[in-house]
XYZ file of C-alpha atoms in Angstrom:
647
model
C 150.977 96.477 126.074
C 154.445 96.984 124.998
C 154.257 95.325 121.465
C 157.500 96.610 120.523
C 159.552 95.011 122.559
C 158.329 91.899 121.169
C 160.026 90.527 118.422
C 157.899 91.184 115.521
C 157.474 88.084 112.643
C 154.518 89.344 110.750
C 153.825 89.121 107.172
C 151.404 89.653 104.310
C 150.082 87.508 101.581
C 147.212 88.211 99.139
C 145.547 84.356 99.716
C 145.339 85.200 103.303
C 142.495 88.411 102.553
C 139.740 86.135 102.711
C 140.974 85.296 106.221
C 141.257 88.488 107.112
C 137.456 89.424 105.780
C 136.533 86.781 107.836
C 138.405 88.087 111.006
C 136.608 91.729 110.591
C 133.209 90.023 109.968
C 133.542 88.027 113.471
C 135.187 91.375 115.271
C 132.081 93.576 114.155
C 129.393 90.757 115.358
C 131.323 90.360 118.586
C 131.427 93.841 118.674
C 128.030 94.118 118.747
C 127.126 91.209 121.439
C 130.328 93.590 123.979
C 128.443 96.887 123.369
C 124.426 95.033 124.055
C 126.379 92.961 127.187
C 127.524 96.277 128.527
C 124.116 98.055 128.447
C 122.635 94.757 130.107
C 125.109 94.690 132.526
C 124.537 98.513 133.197
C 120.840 98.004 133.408
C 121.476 94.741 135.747
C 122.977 97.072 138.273
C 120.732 100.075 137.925
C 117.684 97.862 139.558
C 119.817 97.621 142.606
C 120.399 101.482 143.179
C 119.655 101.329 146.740
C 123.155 98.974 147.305
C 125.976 101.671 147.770
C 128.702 101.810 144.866
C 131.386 99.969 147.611
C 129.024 97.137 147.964
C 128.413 96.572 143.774
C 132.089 96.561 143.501
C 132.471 94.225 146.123
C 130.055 91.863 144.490
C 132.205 91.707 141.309
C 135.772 91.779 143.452
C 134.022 88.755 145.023
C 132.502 87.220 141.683
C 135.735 87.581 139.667
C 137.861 86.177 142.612
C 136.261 83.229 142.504
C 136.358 82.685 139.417
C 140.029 82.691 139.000
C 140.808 80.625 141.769
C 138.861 77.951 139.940
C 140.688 78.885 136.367
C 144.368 78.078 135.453
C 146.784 79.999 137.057
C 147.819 82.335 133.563
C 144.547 83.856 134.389
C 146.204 85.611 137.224
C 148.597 86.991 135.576
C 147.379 89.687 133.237
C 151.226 90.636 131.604
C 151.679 86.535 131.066
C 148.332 86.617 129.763
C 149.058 89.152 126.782
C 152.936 87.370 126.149
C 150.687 83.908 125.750
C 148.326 85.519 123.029
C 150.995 87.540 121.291
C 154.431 84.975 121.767
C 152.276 82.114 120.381
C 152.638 79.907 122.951
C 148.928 79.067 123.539
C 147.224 76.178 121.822
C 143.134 77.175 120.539
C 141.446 75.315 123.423
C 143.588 78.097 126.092
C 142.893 80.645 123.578
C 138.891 80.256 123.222
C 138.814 79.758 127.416
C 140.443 82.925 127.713
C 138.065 85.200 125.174
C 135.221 83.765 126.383
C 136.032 84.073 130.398
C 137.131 87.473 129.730
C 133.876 88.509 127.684
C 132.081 88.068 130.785
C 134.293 89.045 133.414
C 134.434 92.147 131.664
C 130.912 92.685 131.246
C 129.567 91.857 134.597
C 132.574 93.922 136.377
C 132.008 97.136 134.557
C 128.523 97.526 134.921
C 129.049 97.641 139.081
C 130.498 101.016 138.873
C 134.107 100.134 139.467
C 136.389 102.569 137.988
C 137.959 100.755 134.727
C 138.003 101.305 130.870
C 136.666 99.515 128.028
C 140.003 100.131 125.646
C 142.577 97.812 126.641
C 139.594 95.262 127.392
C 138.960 94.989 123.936
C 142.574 95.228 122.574
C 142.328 91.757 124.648
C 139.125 90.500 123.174
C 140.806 91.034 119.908
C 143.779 89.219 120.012
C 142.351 86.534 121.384
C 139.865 86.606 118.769
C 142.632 86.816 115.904
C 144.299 84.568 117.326
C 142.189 81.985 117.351
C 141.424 82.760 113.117
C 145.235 82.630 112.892
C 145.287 79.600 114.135
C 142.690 78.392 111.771
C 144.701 80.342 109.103
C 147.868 78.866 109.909
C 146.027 75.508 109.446
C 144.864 75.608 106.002
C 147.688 77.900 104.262
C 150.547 78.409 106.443
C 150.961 81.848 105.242
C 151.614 83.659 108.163
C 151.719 83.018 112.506
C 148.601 83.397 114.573
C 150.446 85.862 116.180
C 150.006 88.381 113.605
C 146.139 88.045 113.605
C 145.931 88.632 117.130
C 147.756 91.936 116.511
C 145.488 92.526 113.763
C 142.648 91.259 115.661
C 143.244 93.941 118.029
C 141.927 96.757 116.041
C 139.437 95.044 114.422
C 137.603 94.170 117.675
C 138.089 97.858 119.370
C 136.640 99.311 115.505
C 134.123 97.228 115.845
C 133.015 98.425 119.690
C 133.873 102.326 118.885
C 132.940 102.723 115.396
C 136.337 104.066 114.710
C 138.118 102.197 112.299
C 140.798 104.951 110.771
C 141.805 105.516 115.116
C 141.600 101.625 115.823
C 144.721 101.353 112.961
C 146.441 103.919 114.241
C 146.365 102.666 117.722
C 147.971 99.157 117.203
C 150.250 100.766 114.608
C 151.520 102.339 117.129
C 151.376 99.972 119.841
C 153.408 97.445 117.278
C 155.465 99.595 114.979
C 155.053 97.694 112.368
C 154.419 98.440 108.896
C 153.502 95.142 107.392
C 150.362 95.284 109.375
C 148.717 98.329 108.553
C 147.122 97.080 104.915
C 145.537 93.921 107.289
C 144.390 95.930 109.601
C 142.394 98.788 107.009
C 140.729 95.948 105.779
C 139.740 94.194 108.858
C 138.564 97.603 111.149
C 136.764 98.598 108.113
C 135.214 95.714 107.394
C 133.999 95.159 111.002
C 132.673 98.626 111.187
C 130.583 98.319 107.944
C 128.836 95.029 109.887
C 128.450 96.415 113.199
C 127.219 99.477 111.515
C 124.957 97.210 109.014
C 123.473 95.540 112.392
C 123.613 98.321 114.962
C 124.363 101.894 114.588
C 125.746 103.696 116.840
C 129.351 103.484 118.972
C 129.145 102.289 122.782
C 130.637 105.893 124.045
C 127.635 107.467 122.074
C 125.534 104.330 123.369
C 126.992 105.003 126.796
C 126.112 108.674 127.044
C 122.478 107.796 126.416
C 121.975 105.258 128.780
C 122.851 108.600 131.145
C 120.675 110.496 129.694
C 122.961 112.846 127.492
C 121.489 112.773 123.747
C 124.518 114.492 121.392
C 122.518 115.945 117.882
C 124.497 115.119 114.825
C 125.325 118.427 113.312
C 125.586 118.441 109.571
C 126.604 120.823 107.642
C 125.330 123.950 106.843
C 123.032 124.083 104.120
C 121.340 127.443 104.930
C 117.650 127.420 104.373
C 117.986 125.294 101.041
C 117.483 121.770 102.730
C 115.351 122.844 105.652
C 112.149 125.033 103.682
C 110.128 123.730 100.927
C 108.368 125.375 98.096
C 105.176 125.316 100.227
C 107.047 127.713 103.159
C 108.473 130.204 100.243
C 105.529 130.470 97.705
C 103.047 132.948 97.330
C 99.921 131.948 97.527
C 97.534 134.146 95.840
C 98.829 133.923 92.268
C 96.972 136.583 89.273
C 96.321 134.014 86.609
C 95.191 134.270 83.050
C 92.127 131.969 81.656
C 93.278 130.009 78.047
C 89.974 131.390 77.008
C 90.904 135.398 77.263
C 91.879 137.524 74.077
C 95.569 138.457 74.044
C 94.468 142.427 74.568
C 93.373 141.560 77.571
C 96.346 139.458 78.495
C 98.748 142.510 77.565
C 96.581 144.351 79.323
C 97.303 142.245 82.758
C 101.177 142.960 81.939
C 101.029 146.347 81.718
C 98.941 146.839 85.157
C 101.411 143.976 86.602
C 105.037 143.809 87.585
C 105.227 139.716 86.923
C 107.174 138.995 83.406
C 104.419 135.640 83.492
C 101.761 134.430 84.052
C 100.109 131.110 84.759
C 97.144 129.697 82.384
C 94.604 127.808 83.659
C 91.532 125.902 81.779
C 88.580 124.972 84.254
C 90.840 125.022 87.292
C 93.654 123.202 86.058
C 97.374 124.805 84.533
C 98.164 124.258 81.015
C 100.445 126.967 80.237
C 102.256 130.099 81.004
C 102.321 133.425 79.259
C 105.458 134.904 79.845
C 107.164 138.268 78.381
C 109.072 136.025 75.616
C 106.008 134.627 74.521
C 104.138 138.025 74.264
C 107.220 139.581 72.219
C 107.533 136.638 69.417
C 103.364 137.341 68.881
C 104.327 139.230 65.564
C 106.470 136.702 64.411
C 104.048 133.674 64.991
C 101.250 135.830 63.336
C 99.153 136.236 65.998
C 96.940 139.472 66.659
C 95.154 140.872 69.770
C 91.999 138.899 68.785
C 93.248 135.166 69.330
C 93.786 133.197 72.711
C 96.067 132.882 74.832
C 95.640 128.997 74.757
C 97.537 129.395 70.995
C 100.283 131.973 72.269
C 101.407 130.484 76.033
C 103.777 127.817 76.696
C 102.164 124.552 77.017
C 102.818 122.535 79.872
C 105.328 124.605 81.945
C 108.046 123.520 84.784
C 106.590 123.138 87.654
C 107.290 121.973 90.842
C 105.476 120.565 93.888
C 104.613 122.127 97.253
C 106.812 119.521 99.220
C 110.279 119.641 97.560
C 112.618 121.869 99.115
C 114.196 125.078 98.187
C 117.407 123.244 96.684
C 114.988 121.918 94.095
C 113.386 124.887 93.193
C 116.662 126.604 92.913
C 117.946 124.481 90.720
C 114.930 124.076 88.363
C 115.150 128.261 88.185
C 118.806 128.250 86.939
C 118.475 125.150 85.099
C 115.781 126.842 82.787
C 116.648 130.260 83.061
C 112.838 130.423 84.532
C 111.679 133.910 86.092
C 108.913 132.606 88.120
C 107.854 128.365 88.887
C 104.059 127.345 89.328
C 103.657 125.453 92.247
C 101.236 122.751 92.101
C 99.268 119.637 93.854
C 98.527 117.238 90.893
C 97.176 119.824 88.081
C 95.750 122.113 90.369
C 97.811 125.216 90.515
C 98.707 126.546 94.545
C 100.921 128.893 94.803
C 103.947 130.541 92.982
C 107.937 131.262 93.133
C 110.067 133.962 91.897
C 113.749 134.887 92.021
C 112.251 137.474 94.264
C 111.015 135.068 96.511
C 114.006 133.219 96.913
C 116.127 136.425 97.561
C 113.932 137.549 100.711
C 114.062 134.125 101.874
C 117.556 134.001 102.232
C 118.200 137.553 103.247
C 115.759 136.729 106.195
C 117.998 133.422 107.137
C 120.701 135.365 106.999
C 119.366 138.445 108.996
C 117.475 136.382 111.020
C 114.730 138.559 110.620
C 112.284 135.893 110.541
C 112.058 132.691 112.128
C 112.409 129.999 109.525
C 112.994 127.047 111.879
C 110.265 124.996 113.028
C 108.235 126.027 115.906
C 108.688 125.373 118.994
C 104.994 124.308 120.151
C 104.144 120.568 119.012
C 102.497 120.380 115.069
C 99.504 118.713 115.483
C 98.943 115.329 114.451
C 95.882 113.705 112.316
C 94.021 110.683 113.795
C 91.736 109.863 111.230
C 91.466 110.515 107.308
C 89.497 109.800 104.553
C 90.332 110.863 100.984
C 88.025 111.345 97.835
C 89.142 111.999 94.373
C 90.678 115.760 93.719
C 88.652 117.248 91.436
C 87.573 120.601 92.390
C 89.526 123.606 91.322
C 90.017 124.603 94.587
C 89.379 123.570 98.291
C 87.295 125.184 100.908
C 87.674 124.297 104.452
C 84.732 123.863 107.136
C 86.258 123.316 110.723
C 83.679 121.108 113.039
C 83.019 121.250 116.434
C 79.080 121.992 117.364
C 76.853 119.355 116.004
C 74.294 122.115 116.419
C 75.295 124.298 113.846
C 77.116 121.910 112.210
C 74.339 121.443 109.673
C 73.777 125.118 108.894
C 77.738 125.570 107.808
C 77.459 122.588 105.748
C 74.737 123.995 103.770
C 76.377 126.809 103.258
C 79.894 125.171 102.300
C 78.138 123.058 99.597
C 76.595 125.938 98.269
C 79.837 128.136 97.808
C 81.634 124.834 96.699
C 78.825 124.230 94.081
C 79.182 127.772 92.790
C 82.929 127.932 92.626
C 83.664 124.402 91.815
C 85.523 123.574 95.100
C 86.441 120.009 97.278
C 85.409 120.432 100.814
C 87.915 119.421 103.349
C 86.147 119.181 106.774
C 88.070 119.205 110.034
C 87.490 118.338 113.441
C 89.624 119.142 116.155
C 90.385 117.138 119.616
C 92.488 119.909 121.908
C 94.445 118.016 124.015
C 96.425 119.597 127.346
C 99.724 121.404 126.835
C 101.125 119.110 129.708
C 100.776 116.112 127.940
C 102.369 114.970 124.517
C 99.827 114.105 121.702
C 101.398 110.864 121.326
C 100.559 109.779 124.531
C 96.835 111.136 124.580
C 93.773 109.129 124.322
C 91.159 110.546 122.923
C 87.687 109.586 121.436
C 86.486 110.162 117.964
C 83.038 109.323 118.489
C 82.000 113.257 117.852
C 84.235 114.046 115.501
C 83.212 110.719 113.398
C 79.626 111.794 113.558
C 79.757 115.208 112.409
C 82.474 113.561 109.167
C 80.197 111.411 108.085
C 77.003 113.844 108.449
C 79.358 116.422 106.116
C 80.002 113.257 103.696
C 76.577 112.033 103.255
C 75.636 115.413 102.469
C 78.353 115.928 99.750
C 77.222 112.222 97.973
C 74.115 114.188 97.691
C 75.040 117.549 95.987
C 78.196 115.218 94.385
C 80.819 117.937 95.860
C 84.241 115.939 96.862
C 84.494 115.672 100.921
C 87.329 115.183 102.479
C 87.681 114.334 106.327
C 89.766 114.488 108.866
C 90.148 114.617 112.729
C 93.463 115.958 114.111
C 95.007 116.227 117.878
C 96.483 119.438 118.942
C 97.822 121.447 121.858
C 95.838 124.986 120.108
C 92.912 124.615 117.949
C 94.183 127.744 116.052
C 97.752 126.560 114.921
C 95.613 123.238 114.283
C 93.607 124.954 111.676
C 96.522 127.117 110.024
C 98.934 124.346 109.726
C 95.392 122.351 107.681
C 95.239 125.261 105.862
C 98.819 125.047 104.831
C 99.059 121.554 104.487
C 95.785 121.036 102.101
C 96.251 124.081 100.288
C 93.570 125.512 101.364
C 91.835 129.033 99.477
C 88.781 129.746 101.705
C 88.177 128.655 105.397
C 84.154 128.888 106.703
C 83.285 128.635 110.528
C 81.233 129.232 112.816
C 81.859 131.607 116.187
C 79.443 132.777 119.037
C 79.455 136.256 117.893
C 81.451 138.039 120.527
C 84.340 137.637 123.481
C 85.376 138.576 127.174
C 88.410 137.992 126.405
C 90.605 141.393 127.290
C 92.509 142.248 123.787
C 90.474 140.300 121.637
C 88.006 141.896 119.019
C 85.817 138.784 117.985
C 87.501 135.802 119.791
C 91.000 133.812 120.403
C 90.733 131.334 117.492
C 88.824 134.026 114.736
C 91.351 136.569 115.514
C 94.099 134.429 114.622
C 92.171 133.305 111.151
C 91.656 137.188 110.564
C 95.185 137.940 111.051
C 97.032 135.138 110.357
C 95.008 132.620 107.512
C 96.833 132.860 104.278
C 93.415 132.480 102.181
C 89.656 133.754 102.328
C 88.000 133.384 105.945
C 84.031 133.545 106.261
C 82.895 133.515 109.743
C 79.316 132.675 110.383
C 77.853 134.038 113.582
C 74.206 131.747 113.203
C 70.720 132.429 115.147
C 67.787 130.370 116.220
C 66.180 131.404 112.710
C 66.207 128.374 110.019
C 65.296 130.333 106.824
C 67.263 132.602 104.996
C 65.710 134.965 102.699
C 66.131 138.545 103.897
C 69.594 139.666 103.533
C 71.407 142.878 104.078
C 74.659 143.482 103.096
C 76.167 147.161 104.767
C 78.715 148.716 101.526
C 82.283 150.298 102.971
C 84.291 149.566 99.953
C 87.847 147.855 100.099
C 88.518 143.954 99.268
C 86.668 142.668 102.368
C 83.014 143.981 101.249
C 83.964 143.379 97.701
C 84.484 139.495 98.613
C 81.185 139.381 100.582
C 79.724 140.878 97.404
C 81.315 138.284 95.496
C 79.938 135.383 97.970
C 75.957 136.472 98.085
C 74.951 134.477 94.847
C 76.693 130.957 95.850
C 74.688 132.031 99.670
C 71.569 132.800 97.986
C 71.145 129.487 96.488
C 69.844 128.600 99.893
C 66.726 130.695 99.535
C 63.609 129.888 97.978
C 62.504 133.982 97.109
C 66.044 136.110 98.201
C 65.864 139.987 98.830
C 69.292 141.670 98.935
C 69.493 144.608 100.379
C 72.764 146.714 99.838
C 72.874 150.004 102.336
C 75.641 152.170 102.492
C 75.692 154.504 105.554
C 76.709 158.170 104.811
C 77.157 161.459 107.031
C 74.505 163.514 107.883
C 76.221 166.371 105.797
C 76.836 164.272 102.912
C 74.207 165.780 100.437
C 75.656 164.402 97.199
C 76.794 161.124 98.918
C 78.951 159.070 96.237
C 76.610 155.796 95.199
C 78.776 154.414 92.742
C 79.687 151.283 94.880
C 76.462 150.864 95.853
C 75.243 150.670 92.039
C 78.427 148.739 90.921
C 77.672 145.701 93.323
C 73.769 146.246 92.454
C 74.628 145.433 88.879
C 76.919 142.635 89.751
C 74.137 141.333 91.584
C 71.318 141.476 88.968
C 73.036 139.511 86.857
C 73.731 136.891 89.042
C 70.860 136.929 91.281
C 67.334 135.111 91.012
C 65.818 137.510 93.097
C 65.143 141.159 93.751
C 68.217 143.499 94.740
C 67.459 146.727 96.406
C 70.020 149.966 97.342
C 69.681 152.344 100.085
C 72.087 155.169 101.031
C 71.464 155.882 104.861
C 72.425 159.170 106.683
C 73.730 158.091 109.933
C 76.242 159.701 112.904
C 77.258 155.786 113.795
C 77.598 153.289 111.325
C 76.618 150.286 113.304
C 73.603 151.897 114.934
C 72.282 152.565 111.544
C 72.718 149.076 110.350
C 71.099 147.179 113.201
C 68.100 149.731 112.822
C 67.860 149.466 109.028
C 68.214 145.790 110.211
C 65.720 145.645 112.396
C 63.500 147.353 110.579
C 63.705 145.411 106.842
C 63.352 142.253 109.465
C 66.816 141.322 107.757
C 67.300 137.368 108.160
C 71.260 137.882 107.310
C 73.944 140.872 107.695
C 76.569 139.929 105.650
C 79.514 142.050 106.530
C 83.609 142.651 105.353
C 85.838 141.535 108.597
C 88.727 144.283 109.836
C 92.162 143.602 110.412
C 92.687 146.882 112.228
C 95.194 146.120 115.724
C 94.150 146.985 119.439
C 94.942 150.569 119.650
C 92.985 151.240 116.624
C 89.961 149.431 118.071
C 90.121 151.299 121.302
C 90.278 154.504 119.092
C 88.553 154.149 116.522
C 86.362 150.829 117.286
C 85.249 147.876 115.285
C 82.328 148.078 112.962
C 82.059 144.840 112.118
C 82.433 143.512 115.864
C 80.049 146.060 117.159
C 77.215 144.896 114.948
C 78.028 141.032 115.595
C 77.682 141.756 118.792
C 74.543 143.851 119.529
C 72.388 142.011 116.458
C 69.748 139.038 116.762
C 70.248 138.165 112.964
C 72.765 135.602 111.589
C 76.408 137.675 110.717
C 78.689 136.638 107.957
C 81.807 138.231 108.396
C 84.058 137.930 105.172
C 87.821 138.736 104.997
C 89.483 138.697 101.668
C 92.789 136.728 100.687
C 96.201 138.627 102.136
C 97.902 140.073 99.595
């Protein structure tokens, strides 16, 4: 289109904006309907993919042939066509024939396959579209020729198609030379991008390109790992806490064994303060000796934040308040914590790419079915559910542990679902899974611990499990496993290696037998956190007995003749005073460890062996061997296998 040959006789008047909002409103609309027709027409052809691309072609030659024999003869003429919208020579009956038998012409000729553009198509469309408002324009104020609009209308049609208002004004600015357009033409590409936008995002190229099955990701900018983590992927999870209720010796006492300059206060489970360095050096001046509570020297009601708002957040609340460390929390229930430290390694790993801080590749699973209870427990123990035979036995166990520590149980049952197929597609039944829920409910109703349910789908039971325990905020995981594996490089089995190794809170594992009393338990000393934990866990397990026995054994070597029984007697005492029934100690002499448990087992007629899990790695059970896996194996009792929190 030459447009600057043509005598220009354009002009601009404030009265005529409205006109010209009208204009961009119709081209945006219209703009819409062109971009859907295409697609249709695309989609028309595509069911015919067994006619050859000469023959589709043919059928629109033929189609669009006919069709102008039966029209007027401008139709024929494409160059007298444009003179007729732009000279404004045309009256509005000519001018609505021609936008309307061009529409479809247009439409049902591209979608055949014939080799043709979309650009000067719509340049058309618009004119005649302006033109036809300038006519209307012309009508009421007399401001300014049609022939302007259709220039105008140019660019607002081909914005409203593309999406590219700032390239449709430079187009006919350039096509027309003409200065006097270029304010009515911002306002009319931008406004008919801001509808078609409203109505239906996306431009027809971009539209186009997915129809073929090319998807282009919108790349934003680069935000590093500020946008993309939150506080739940950063924190640390085991947090040392102070109780409101301690003396402030003992507080000091935590900062000098501690490299933390704070530390969170909690009251029965829930945060209500923070004792930080600044509050410990202003005790003097407030008055306050080694003799009074923390609850009068901490900072009430800290900054906190909560596990889903991102790193940005976090950042911001740290230099906002000049903060060393922020509590993380779910409601009042305190999950995890931040420092400037924490931050630092985070984005030295993004940087270094040292660790992988996208999301993984393998499909998250995806929960089904959920029922929530009021959070009131202090913490949260999880019971994964799979066997409705044993099903009852961990229950029992996980109300008893709750009960003691004050805990929610969150129960979870697991549908695996082929790696083939997408979980969104899979049909599963919850009939199981819905049976063993409500079983765990009913049962917490009747000890009144909180139960919360749910049933999720996933390609791997284990990532299924970890991502719950990330999610819920989990601090102890209990579950049940056969007791050993055939699997080559596995020391207990798939899915319990991966807790052991990879569970960010406490894991008991609960190997059960045929037996349905518990009464007789033995509980082999090593030392470390793990047996220290399973100490920790016997009273809230011995609540299922009517008369317990605990018997703690420590196995020795043969030339040990002063063997050191100071664990022994340390977890003895702990015991007594927690215990309502009798607590024995025995060192044993022994060349193998688990030989001499699973006799002094066998011989005590030990109901339970409650044992610390290892994290040790392949090589080092090949050398060395497993203790704890050895005596799962070979034993007839019921195993507890205990690993502590990471820290």
């Amino acid at each position: 289109m030459n447009l600057h040959l043509i005598t220009p006789n354009t002009s601009f008047f404030a009265p005529e904006i409205p006109f010209y909002l009208l204009l961009g409103i119709l081209a945006g609309l219209g703009g819409i309907l062109f971009n859907r027709g295409v697609l249709a027409s695309l989609g028309f052809y595509s069911r015919f993919g067994q006619i050859s691309l000469s023959w589709r072609i043919g059928l629109a030659g033929l189609v669009t042939g006919f069709a102008l024999v039966a029209l007027p003869p401008v139709f024929r003429d494409n160059a007298g066509l444009r003179e007729l919208l732009l000279a404004g020579d045309a009256n509005w009956q000519m001018v609505a024939l021609v936008f309307c038998i061009q529409f479809l012409l247009i439409l049902f000729t591209y979608g055949s396959g014939a080799p043709a553009g979309l650009l000067v198509p719509t340049l058309a469309l618009g004119a005649a579209l302006g033109y036809l408002v300038g006519i209307w324009e012309h009508h009421w104020l007399g401001l300014s020729l049609a022939t302007t609009y259709a220039r105008v209308g140019m660019g607002a049609f081909f914005s409203g198609v593309a999406r590219v208002p700032i390239t449709a004004v430079i187009i006919v600015f350039e096509m027309t030379t003409d200065f006097n357009l270029v304010l009515p033409l911002m306002i009319v590409s931008v406004t008919a991008y801001l509808v078609a936008e409203l109505f239906d995002a996306g431009s027809l190229y971009d539209k186009l390109l997915e129809f073929k099955g090319i998807h282009l990701a919108k790349q934003g900018t680069n935000q590093g790992p500020w946008l993309e983590l939150k506080a739940a992927d950063v924190m640390q999870r085991h947090v040392e806490t102070l109780s409101s209720r301690m003396r402030l010796d003992e507080a000091l006492q935590a900062f000098s064994q501690s490299s933390h300059r704070g530390f969170p206060v909690l009251a029965d489970g829930k945060l209500v303060g923070i004792l930080t360095q600044k509050d410990v050096a202003n005790l003097s001046q407030r008055g306050l000796n080694g003799d009074r509570l923390v609850a009068e020297a901490m900072t009430p009601a800290p900054i906190t934040t909560y596990s889903k708002d991102t790193l940005a957040h976090v950042l911001h609340l740290l230099n906002h308040y000049n903060l060393s460390s922020l509590p993380v929390v779910e409601g009042r229930r305190l999950v995890g914590i931040i420092t400037r430290s924490d931050i630092i390694r985070t984005e030295a790993a993004y940087l270094n790419t040292q660790e992988d801080l996208a999301v993984p590749n393998s499909e998250p699973s995806q929960i089904i079915y959920c029922i929530r209870v009021p959070e009131t427990g202090q913490g949260r123990l999880l019971v994964p559910l799979c066997n409705p035979k044993t099903a009852d036995k961990l229950l029992q166990m996980a109300v008893a542990i709750a009960r003691d520590r004050h805990y929610e149980i969150e129960c979870l049952h697991v549908i695996v679902v082929p790696r083939h197929q997408p979980l969104t597609e899979a049909k599963v039944s919850m009939r199981v899974g819905q049976r063993l829920l409500l079983q765990a409910m009913r049962l917490g109703q009747a000890w009144d611990v909180p139960v919360h349910t749910q049933i999720r789908i996933a390609h791997n039971l284990s990532s299924a499990i970890l991502q719950t325990i990330q999610d819920r905020h989990i601090n102890m995981v209990l579950m049940g496993w056969k007791g050993g594996t055939t699997t080559p490089g596995r020391v207990f089995s798939r899915v319990v290696d991966t807790m052991i190794r990879q569970a960010a809170c406490e894991v008991v594992l609960v190997k059960l037998n045929d037996q349905s009393h518990f009464e007789r338990w033995l509980v082999p000393m090593a030392g470390g956190p793990n047996s220290q934990q399973a100490i920790a866990l016997i009273p809230a397990l011995t609540s299922l007995s009517k008369t317990p026995t605990v018997n703690l054994c420590q196995v020795f070597e043969l030339e040990a003749t002063k063997p050191d029984t100071t664990s022994l007697t340390k977890a003895a005492n702990f015991l007594q005073q927690h215990l309502h029934g009798a607590v024995i100690t025995t060192p044993v002499h022994a060349t193998s460890v688990p030989d001499a448990v699973l006799e002094y087992a066998k011989h005590n007629q030990s109901d339970v062996i409650v044992l610390g899990a290892s994290r040790e790695g392949l090589l080092q059970q090949v050398v060395h061997g497993n203790i704890p896996a050895t005596i799962s194996r070979h034993s007839q009792q019921t195993v507890i296998l205990v690993r502590a929190i990471s820290t």
